[in-house]
XYZ file of N, CA and C in Angstrom:
378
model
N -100.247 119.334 -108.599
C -101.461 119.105 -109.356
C -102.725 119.332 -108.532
N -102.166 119.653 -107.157
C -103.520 120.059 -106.640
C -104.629 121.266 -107.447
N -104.326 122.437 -107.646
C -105.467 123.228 -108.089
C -106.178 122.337 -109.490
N -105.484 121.917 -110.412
C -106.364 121.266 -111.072
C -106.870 120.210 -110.736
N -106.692 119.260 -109.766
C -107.869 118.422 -109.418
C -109.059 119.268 -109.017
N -108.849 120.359 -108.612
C -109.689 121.000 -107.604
C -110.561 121.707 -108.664
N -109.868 122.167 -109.751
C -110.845 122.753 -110.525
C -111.750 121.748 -111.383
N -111.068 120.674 -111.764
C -111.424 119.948 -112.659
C -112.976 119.000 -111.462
N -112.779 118.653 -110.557
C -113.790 118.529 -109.515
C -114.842 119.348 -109.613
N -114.633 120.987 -109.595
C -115.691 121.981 -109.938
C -116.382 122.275 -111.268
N -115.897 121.911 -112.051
C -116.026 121.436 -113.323
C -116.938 120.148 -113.407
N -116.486 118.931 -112.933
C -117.309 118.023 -113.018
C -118.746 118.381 -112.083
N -118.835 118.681 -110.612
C -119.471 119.154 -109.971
C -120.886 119.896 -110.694
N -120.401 121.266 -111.719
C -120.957 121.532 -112.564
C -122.029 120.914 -113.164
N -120.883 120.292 -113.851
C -121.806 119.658 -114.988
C -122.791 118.691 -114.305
N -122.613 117.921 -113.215
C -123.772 116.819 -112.786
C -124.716 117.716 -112.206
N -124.752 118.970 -111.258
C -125.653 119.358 -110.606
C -126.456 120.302 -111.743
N -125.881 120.528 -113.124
C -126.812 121.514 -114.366
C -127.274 120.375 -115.085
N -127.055 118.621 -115.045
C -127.132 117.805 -115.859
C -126.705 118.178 -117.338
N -125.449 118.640 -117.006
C -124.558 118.384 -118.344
C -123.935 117.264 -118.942
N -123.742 116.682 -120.354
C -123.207 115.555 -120.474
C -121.212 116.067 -120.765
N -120.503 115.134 -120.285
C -119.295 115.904 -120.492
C -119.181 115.770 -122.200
N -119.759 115.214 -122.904
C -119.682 115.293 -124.472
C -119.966 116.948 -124.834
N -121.081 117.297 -124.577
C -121.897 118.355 -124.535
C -121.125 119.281 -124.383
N -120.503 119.228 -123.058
C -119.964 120.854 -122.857
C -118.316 120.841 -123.434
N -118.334 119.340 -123.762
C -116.630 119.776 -124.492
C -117.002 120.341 -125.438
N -118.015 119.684 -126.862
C -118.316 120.513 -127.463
C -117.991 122.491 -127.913
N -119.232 122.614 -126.729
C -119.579 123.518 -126.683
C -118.495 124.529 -126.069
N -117.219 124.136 -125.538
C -116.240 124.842 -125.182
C -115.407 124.669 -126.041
N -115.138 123.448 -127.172
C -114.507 123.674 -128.322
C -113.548 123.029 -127.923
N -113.853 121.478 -127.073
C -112.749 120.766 -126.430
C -112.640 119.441 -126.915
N -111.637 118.288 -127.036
C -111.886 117.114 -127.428
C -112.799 116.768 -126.033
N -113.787 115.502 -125.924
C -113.980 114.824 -124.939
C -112.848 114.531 -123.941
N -111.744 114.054 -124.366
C -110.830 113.055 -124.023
C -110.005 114.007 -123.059
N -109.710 115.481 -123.868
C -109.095 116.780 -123.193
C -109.948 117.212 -121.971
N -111.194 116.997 -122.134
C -112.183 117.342 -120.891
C -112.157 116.617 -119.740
N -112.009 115.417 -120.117
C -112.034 114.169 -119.327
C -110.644 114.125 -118.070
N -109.241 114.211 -119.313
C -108.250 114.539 -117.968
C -107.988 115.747 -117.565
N -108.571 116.841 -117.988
C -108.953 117.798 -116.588
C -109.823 117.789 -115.491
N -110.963 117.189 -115.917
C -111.466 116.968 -114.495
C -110.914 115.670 -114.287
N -110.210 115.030 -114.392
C -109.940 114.113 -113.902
C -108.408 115.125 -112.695
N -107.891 116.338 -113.017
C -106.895 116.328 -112.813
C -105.501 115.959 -113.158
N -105.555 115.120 -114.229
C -104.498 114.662 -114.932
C -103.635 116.062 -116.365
N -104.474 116.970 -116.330
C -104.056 118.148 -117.263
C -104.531 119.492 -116.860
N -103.414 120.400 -116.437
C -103.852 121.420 -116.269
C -105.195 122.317 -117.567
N -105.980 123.151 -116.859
C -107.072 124.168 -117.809
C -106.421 124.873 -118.127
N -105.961 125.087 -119.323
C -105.413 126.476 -119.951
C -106.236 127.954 -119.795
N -105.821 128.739 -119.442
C -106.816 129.891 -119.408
C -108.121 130.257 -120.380
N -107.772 129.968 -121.207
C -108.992 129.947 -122.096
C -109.827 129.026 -121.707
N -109.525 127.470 -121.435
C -110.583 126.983 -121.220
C -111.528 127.635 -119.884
N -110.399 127.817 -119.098
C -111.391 128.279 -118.013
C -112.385 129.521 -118.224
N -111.789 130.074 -119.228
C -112.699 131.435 -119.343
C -114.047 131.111 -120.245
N -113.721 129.522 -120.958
C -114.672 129.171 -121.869
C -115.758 128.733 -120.838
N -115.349 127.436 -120.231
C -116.049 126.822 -119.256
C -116.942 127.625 -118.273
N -116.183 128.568 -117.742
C -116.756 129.469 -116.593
C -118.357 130.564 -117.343
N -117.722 130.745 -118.877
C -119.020 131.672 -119.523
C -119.898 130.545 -119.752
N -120.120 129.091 -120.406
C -120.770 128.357 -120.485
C -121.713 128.341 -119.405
N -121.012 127.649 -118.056
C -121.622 127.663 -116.726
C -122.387 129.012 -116.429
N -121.927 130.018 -116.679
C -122.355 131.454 -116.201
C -122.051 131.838 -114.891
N -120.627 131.024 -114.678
C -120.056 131.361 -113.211
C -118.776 132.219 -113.643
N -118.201 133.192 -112.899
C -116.758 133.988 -113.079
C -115.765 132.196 -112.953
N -114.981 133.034 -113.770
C -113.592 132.226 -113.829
C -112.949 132.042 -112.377
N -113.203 133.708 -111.257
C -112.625 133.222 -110.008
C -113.195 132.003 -109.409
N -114.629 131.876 -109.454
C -115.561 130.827 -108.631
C -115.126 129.484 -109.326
N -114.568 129.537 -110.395
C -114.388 128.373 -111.382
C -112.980 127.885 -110.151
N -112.230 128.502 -110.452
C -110.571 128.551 -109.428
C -110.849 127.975 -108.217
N -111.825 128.665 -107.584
C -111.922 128.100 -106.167
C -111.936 129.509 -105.500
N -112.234 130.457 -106.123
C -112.797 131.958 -105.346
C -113.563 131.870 -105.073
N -113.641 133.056 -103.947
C -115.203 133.484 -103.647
C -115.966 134.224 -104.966
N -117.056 133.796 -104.934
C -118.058 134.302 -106.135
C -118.307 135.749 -105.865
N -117.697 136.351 -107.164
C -118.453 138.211 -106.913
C -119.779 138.332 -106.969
N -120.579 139.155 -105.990
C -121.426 139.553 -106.985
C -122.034 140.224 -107.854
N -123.136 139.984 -108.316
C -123.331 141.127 -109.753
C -123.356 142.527 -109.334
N -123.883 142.509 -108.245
C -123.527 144.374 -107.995
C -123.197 144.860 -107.564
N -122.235 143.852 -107.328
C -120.530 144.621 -107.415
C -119.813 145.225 -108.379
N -119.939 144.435 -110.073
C -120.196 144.642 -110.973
C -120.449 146.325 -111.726
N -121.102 146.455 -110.919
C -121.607 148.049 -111.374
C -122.288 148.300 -113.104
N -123.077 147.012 -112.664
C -123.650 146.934 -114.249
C -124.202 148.337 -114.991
N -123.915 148.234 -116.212
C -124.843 149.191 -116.870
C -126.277 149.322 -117.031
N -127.482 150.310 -117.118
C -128.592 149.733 -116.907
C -129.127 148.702 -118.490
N -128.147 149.056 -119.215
C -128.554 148.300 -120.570
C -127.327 146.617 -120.413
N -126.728 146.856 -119.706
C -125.802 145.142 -118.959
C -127.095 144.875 -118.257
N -127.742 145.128 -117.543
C -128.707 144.490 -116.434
C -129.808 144.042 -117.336
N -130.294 145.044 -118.483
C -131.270 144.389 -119.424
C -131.016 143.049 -120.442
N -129.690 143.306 -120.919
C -129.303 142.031 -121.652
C -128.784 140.986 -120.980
N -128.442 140.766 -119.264
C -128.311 139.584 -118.659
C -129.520 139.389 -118.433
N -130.626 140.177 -118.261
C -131.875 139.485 -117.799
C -132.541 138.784 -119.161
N -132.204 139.293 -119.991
C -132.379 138.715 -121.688
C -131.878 137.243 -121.545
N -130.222 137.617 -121.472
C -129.741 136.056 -121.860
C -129.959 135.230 -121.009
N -130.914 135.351 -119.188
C -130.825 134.301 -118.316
C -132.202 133.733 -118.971
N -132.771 134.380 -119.874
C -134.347 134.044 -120.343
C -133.818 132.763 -121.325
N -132.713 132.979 -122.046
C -132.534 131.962 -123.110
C -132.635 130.462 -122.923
N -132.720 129.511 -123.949
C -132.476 128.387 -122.843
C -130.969 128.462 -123.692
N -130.668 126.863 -123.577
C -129.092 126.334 -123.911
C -128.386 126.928 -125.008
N -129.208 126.469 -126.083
C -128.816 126.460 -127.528
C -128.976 128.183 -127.878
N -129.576 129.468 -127.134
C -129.871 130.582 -127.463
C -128.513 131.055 -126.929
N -128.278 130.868 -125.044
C -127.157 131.207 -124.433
C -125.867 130.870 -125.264
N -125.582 130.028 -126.140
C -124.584 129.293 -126.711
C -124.380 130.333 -127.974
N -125.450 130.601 -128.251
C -124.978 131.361 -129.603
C -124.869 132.770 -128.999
N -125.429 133.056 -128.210
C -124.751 134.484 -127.299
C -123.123 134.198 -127.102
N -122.757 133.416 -126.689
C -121.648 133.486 -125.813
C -120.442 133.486 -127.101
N -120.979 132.604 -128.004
C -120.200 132.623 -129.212
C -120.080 133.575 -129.975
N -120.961 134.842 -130.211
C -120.740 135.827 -130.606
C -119.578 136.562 -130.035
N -119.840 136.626 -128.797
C -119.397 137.711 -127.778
C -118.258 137.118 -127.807
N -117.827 135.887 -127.996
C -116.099 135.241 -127.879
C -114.894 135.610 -129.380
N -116.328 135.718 -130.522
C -115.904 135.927 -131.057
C -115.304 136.936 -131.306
N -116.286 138.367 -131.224
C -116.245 139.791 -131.055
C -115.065 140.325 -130.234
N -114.851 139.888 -129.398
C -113.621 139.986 -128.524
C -112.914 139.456 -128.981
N -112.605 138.028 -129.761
C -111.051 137.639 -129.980
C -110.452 138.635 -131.042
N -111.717 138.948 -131.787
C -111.360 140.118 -133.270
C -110.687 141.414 -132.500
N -111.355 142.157 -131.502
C -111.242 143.235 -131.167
C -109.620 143.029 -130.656
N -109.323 142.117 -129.612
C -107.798 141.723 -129.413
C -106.762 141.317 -130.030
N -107.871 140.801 -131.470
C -105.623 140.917 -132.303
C -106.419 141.913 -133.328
N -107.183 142.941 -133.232
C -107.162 143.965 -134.044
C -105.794 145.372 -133.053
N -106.524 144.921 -131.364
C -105.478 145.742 -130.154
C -103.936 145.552 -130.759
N -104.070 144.261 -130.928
C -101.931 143.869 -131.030
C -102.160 143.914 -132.350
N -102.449 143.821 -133.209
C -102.054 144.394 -134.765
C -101.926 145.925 -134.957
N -102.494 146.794 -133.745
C -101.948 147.988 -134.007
C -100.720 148.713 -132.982
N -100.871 147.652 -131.973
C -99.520 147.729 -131.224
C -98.290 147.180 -131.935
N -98.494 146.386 -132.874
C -97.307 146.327 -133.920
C -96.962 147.083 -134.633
N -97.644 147.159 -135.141
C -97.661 148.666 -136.112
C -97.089 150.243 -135.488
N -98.024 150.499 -134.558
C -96.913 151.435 -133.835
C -95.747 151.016 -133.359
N -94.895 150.058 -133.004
C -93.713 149.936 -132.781
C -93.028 149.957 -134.045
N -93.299 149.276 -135.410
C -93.027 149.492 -136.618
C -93.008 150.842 -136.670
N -93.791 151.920 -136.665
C -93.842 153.457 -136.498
C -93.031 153.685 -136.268
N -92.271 153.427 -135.152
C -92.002 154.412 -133.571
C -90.187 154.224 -134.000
């Protein structure tokens, strides 16, 4: 259970040094309180999603979430229209970033079982 204490620590860490309430960002990651609570407590592993939720909330990579070293952005090899819309969304405050991130979670979960609904289908084909 070590890495999840460790994450769930970075997690809490988080949230006190952005003054997050842990109500707040369960919320906003689409978590019970109670589910938030024994991960950073370490008592429940982060399912990948959460971490990928948590880590876009924060606006840290999922590695730095883990306990990686943090990439940085230009390393990235942003696009010059990626460099315009992060400088957009660092302008947002909470409630703007939130409905960004929720789009974009959404947009992607569609685009990925639209991927495996046609990887079914071609095996149905094939």
């Amino acid at each position: 259970m070590e890495d999840e204490t460790n994450i769930g620590q970075r997690i809490y860490d988080l949230r006190v040094e952005r003054d997050v309430q842990q109500g707040e960002l369960a919320e906003a990651v689409h978590l019970h309180q109670s589910v938030l609570n024994r991960i950073e407590k370490g008592t429940r592993p982060a399912r990948d999603r959460e971490v990928r939720d948590i880590a876009l909330y924060f606006g840290v990579s999922a590695d730095e979430l883990l306990g990686m070293p943090p990439r940085r952005t230009d390393d990235l090899r942003l696009t010059p229209i990626e460099r315009h819309l992060l400088e957009k969304f660092r302008f947002l405050d909470r409630r703007g970033q939130s409905m960004v991130r929720h789009t974009i979670e959404n947009e992607y979960d569609f685009l990925l079982d639209e991927q495996a609904a046609e990887r079914e289908q071609q095996k149905r084909d094939a």
